[in-house]
Short mmCIF file of C-alpha atoms in Angstrom, two decimals:
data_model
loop_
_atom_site.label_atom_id
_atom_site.label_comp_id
_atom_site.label_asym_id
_atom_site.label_seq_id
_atom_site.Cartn_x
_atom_site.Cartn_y
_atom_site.Cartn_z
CA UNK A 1 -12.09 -15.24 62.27
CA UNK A 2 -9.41 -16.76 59.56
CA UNK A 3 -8.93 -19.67 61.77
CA UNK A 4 -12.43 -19.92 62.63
CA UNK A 5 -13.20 -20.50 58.91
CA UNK A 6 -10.07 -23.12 58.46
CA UNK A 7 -11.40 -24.80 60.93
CA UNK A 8 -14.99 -25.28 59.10
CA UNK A 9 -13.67 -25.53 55.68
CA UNK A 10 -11.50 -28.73 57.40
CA UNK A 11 -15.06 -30.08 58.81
CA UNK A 12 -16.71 -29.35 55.60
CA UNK A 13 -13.83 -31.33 53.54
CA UNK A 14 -14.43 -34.51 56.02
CA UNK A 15 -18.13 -34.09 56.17
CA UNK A 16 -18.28 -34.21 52.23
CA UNK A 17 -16.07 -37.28 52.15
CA UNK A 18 -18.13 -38.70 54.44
CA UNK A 19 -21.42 -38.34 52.15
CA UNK A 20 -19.54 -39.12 49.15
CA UNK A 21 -19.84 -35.73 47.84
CA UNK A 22 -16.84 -34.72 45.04
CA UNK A 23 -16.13 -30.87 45.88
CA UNK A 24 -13.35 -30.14 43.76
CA UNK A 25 -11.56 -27.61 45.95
CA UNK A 26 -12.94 -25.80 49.46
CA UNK A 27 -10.43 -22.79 50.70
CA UNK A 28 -10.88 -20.07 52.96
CA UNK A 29 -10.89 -16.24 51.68
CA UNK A 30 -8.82 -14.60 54.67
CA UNK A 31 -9.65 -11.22 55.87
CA UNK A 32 -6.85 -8.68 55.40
CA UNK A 33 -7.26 -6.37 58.61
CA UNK A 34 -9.37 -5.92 61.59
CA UNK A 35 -12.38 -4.33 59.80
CA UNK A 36 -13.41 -6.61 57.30
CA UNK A 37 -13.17 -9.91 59.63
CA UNK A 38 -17.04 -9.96 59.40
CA UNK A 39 -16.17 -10.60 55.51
CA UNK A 40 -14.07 -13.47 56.01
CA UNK A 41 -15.53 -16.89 53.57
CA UNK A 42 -15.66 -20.51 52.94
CA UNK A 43 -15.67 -20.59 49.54
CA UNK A 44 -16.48 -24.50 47.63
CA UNK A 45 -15.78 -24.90 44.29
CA UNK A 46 -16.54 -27.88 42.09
CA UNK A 47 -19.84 -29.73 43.52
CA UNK A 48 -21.59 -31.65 40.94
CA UNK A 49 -25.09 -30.57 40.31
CA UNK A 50 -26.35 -33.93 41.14
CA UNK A 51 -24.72 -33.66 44.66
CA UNK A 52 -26.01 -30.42 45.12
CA UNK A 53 -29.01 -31.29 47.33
CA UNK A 54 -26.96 -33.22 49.58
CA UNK A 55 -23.91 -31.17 50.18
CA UNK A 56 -26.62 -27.73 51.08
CA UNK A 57 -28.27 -30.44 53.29
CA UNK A 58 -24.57 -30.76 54.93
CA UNK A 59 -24.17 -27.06 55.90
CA UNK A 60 -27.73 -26.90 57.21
CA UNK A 61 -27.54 -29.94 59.30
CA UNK A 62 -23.62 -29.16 60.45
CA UNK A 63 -23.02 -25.82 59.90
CA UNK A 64 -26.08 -24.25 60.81
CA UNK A 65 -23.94 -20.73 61.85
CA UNK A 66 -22.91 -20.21 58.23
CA UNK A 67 -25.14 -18.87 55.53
CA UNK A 68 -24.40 -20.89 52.17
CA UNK A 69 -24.74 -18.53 48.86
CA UNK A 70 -24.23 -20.20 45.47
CA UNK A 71 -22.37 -17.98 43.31
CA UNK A 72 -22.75 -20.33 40.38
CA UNK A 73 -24.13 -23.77 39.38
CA UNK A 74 -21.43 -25.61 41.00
CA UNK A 75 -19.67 -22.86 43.08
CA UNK A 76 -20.67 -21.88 46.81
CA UNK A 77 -19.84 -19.26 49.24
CA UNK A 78 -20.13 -19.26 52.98
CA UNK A 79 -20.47 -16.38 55.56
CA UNK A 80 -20.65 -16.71 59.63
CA UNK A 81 -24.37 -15.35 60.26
CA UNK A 82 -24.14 -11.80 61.44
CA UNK A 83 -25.28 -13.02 64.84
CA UNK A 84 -22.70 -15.50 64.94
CA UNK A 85 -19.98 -12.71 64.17
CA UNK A 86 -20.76 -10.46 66.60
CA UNK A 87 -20.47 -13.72 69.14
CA UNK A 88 -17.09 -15.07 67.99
CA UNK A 89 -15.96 -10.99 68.27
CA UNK A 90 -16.86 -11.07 71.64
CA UNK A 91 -15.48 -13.87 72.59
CA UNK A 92 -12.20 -13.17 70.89
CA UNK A 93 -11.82 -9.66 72.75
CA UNK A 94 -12.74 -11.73 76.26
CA UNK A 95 -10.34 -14.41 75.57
CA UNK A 96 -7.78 -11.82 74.98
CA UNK A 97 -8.50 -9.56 77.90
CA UNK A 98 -8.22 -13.56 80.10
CA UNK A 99 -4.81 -14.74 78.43
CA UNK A 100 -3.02 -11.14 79.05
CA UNK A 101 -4.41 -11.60 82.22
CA UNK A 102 -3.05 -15.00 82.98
CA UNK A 103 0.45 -13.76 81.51
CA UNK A 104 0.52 -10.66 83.92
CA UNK A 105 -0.40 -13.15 86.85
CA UNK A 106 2.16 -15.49 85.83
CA UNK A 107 4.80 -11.99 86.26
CA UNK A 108 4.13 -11.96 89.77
CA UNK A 109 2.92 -8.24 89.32
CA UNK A 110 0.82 -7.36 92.47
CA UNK A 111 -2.61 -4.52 91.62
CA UNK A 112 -1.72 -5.11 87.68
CA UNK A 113 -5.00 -4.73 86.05
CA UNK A 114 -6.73 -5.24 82.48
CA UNK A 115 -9.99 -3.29 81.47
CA UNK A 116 -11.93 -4.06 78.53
CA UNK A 117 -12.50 0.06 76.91
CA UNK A 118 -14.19 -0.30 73.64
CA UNK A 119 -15.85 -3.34 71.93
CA UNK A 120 -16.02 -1.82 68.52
CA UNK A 121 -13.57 -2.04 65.27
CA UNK A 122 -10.70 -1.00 68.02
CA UNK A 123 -11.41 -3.46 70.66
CA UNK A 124 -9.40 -1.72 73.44
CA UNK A 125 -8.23 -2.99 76.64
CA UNK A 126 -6.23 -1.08 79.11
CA UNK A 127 -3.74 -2.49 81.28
CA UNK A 128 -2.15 -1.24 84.10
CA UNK A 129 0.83 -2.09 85.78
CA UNK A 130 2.53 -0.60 89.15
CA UNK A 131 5.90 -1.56 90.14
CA UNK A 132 7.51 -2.82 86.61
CA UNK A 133 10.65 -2.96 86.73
CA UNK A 134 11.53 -4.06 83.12
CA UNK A 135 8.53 -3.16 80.76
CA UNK A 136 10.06 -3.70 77.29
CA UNK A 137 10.11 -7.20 78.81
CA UNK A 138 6.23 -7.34 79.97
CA UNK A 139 5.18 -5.57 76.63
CA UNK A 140 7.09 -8.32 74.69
CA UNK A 141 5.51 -10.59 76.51
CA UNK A 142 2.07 -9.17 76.27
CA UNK A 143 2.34 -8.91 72.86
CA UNK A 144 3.68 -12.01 71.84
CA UNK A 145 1.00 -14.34 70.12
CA UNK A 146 2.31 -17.69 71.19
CA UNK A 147 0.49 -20.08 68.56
CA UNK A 148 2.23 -23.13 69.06
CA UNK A 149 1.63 -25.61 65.87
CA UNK A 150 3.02 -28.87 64.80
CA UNK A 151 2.95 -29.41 61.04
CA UNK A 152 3.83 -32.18 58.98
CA UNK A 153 6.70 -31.71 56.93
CA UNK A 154 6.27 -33.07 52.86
CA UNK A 155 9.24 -31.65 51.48
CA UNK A 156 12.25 -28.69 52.36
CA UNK A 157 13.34 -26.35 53.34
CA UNK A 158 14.28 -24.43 50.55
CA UNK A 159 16.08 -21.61 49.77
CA UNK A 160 12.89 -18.97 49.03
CA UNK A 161 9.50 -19.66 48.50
CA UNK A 162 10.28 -19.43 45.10
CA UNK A 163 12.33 -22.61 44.53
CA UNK A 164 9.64 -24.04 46.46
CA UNK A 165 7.35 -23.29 44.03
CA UNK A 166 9.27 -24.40 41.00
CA UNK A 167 10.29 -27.64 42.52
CA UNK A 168 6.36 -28.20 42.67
CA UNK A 169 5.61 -27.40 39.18
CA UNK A 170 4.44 -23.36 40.07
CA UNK A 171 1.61 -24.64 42.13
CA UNK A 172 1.54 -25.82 45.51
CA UNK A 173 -0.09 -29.42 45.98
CA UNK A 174 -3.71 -29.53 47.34
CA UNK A 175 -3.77 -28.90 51.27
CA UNK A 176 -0.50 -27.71 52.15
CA UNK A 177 1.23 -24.14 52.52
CA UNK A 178 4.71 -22.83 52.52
CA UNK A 179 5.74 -22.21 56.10
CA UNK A 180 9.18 -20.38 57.08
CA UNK A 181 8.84 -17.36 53.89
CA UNK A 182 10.76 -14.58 54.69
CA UNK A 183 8.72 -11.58 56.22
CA UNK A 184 7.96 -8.34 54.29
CA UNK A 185 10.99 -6.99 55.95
CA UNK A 186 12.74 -9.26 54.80
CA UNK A 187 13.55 -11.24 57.68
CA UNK A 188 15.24 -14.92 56.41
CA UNK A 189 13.68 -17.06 59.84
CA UNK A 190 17.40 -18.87 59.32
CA UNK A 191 16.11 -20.93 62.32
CA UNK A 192 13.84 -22.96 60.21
CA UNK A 193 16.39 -23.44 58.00
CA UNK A 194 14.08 -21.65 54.48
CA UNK A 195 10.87 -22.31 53.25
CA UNK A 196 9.10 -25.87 54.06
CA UNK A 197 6.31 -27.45 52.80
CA UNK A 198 3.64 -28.54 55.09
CA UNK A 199 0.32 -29.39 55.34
CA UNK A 200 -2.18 -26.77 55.25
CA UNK A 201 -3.49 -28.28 58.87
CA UNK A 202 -1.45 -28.56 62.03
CA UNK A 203 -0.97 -32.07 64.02
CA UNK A 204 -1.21 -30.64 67.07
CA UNK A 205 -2.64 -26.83 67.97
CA UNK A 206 -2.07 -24.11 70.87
CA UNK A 207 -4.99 -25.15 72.51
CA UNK A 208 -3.83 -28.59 73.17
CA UNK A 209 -0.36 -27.63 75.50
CA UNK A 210 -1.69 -27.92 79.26
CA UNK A 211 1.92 -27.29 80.79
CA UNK A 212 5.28 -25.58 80.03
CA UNK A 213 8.43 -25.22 81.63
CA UNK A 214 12.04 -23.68 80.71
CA UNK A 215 14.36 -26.74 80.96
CA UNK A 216 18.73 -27.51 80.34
CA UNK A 217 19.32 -28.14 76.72
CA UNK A 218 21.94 -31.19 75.52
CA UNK A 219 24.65 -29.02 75.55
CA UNK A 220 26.24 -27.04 77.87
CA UNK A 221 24.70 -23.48 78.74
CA UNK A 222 21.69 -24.16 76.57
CA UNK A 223 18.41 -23.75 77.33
CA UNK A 224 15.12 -25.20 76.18
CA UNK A 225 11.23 -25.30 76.81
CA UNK A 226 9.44 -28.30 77.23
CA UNK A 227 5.73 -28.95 76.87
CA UNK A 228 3.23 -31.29 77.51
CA UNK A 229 0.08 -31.97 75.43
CA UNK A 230 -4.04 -32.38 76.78
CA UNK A 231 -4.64 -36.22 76.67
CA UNK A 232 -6.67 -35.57 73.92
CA UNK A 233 -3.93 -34.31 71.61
CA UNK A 234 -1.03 -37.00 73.01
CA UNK A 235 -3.52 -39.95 71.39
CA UNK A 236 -3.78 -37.92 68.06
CA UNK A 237 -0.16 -37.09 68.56
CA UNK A 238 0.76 -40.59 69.41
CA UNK A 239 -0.84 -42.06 66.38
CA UNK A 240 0.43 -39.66 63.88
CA UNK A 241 4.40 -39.68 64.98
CA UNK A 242 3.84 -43.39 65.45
CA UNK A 243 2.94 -43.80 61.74
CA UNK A 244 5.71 -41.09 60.60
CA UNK A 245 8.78 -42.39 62.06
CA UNK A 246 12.01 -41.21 59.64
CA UNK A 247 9.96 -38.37 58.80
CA UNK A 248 10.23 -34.37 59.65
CA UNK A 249 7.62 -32.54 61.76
CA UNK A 250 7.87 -28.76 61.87
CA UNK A 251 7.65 -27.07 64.87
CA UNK A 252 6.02 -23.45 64.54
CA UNK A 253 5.53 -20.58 66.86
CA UNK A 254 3.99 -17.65 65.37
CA UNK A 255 4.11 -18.77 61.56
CA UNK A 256 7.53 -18.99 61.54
CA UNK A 257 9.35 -22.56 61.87
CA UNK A 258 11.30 -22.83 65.10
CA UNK A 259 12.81 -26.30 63.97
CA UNK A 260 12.29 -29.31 62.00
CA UNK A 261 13.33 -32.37 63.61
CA UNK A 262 13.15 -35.85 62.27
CA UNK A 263 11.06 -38.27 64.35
CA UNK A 264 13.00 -40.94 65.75
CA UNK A 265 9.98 -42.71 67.68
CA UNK A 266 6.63 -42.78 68.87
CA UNK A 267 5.79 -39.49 71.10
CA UNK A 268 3.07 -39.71 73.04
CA UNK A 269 2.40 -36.21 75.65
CA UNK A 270 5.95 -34.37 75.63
CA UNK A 271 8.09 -32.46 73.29
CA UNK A 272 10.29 -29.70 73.48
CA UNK A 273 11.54 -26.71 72.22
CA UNK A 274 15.27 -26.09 71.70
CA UNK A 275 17.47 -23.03 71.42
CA UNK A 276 16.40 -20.63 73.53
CA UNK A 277 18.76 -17.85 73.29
CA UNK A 278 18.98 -17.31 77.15
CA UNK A 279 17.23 -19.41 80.10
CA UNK A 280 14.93 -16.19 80.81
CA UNK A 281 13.87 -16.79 76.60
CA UNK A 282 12.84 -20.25 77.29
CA UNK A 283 10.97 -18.69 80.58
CA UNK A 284 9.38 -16.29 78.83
CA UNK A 285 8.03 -18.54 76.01
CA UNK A 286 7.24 -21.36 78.69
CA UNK A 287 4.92 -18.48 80.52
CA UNK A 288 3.43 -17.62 77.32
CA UNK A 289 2.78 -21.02 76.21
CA UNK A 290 1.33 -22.02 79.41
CA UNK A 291 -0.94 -18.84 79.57
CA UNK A 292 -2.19 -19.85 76.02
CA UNK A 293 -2.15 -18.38 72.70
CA UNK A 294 -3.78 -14.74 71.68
CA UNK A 295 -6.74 -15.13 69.45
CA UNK A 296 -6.07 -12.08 67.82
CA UNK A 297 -2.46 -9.53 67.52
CA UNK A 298 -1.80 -7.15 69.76
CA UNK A 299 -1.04 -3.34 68.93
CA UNK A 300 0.36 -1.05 71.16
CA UNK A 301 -2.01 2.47 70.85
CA UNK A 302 -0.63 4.40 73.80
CA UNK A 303 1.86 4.22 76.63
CA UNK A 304 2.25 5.91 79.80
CA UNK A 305 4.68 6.35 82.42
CA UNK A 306 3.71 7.76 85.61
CA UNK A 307 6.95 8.44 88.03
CA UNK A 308 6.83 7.40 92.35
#
């Protein structure tokens, strides 16, 4: 649902440029958990009262699934249609219940199934697997999200998100994010090297790898994953790394920066991934990659273990 809205308050940014409407700021209000998803908003600030006829005209004509609310005489809020939610809920849980299903296929696992239980709040699916003979392995791999991003790099890394912060005056600058924070745990992702500054919208999505494979790194004993984009994606791809030679491009899995190389040249369909730990990592996120990202996280209710 959070992405869902990015992805409209990104259309609704172009589509107001595109009428000449000013909007002063558009940003998404996230949900926090699984229940309130259905509460998730585009919320548009600024619109000049004069422009006010055209830009409602906008979200009729192009966003025709939202319902627009003004919460003052400039100020607008937008909700997904009740309708609409229960649709993209749906079609979240199915597209779930297919990528784990790809991933298990990709195992080799012979009878493994996945059943869709519940299609409330809990959204339950049950899988079953005979024969496994590593299943910390499968469950990692079941659970792991694989949302492959590429983000344009404007400044970093940096120490905490802190210094980023004060380097930018306490306030980050209109459409970009901090990418790379530590985790509540306190995690430090040291392979990203700290906290980078990015654009708030990727260059290239999930969606847009159609292969993957575990390849030989540069150096000896290293292993990598390399990945090919749709032919969609290589032209946007193409264009932007074309136009960006000398500078950085962060490469995220799971919100947390992998790497960030400098681009040397023009890329048009291929890139990789480098530093696998082992050559079954760089399987493992190849298979994942290739079986396409979860639309939603994965928690593990209840295991069992039933003996020959």
């Amino acid at each position: 649902f959070n992405a869902n809205a990015g992805t409209v308050a990104d259309r609704l940014k172009d589509a107001a440029r595109a009428a000449h409407v000013e909007v002063n700021d558009i940003e998404v209000e996230e949900a926090k958990s699984l229940e309130d998803a259905n509460n998730v908003a585009v919320v548009v600030k600024g619109v000049a009262a004069a422009q006010a006829g055209t830009f409602r005209g906008i979200v009729s004509e192009q966003f025709s699934q939202w319902l627009l609310k003004p919460t003052s005489q400039t100020d607008y809020r937008l909700t997904m249609k009740p309708t609409e939610a229960l649709a993209l809920w749906q079609q979240t849980l199915a597209q779930a219940k297919n990528t784990i299903d790809k991933k298990i296929n990709a195992l080799g696992l012979t009878e493994a199934t996945v059943q869709q239980r519940r299609e409330d709040k809990d959204s339950e699916l049950l899988v079953q697997m005979p024969g496994v003979d590593d299943p910390a392995r499968v469950k990692q791999i079941i659970q792991t999200a694989a949302v492959l991003e590429l983000y344009d790099v404007k400044s970093g890394p940096f120490a905490s998100r802190e210094e980023a912060l004060s380097q930018n005056g306490g306030v980050l600058p209109l459409g970009t994010k901090l990418i790379g924070v530590p985790t509540a745990g306190g995690d430090q992702n040291s392979r990203g090297g700290g906290v980078y500054l990015a654009t708030r919208t990727p260059v290239v999505r999930g969606p847009d790898i159609r292969d993957a494979k575990p390849q030989s790194g540069d150096l000896p004993n290293t292993w990598d994953t390399g990945f090919v984009l749709s032919q969609d994606a290589a032209k946007r791809f193409a264009t932007y790394t074309g136009s960006h030679v000398g500078q950085r491009l962060a490469i995220v899995l799971d919100g947390k920066v992998l790497s960030a190389p400098t681009i040397q040249n023009q890329i048009n369909d291929q890139g990789r991934i480098t530093g696998a730990p082992s050559q079954q990592d760089a399987m493992d996120l190849a298979l994942n990659l290739k079986a396409g990202s979860l639309p939603a996280s994965v928690h593990y209710e209840q295991e069992n273990t039933v003996g020959p």
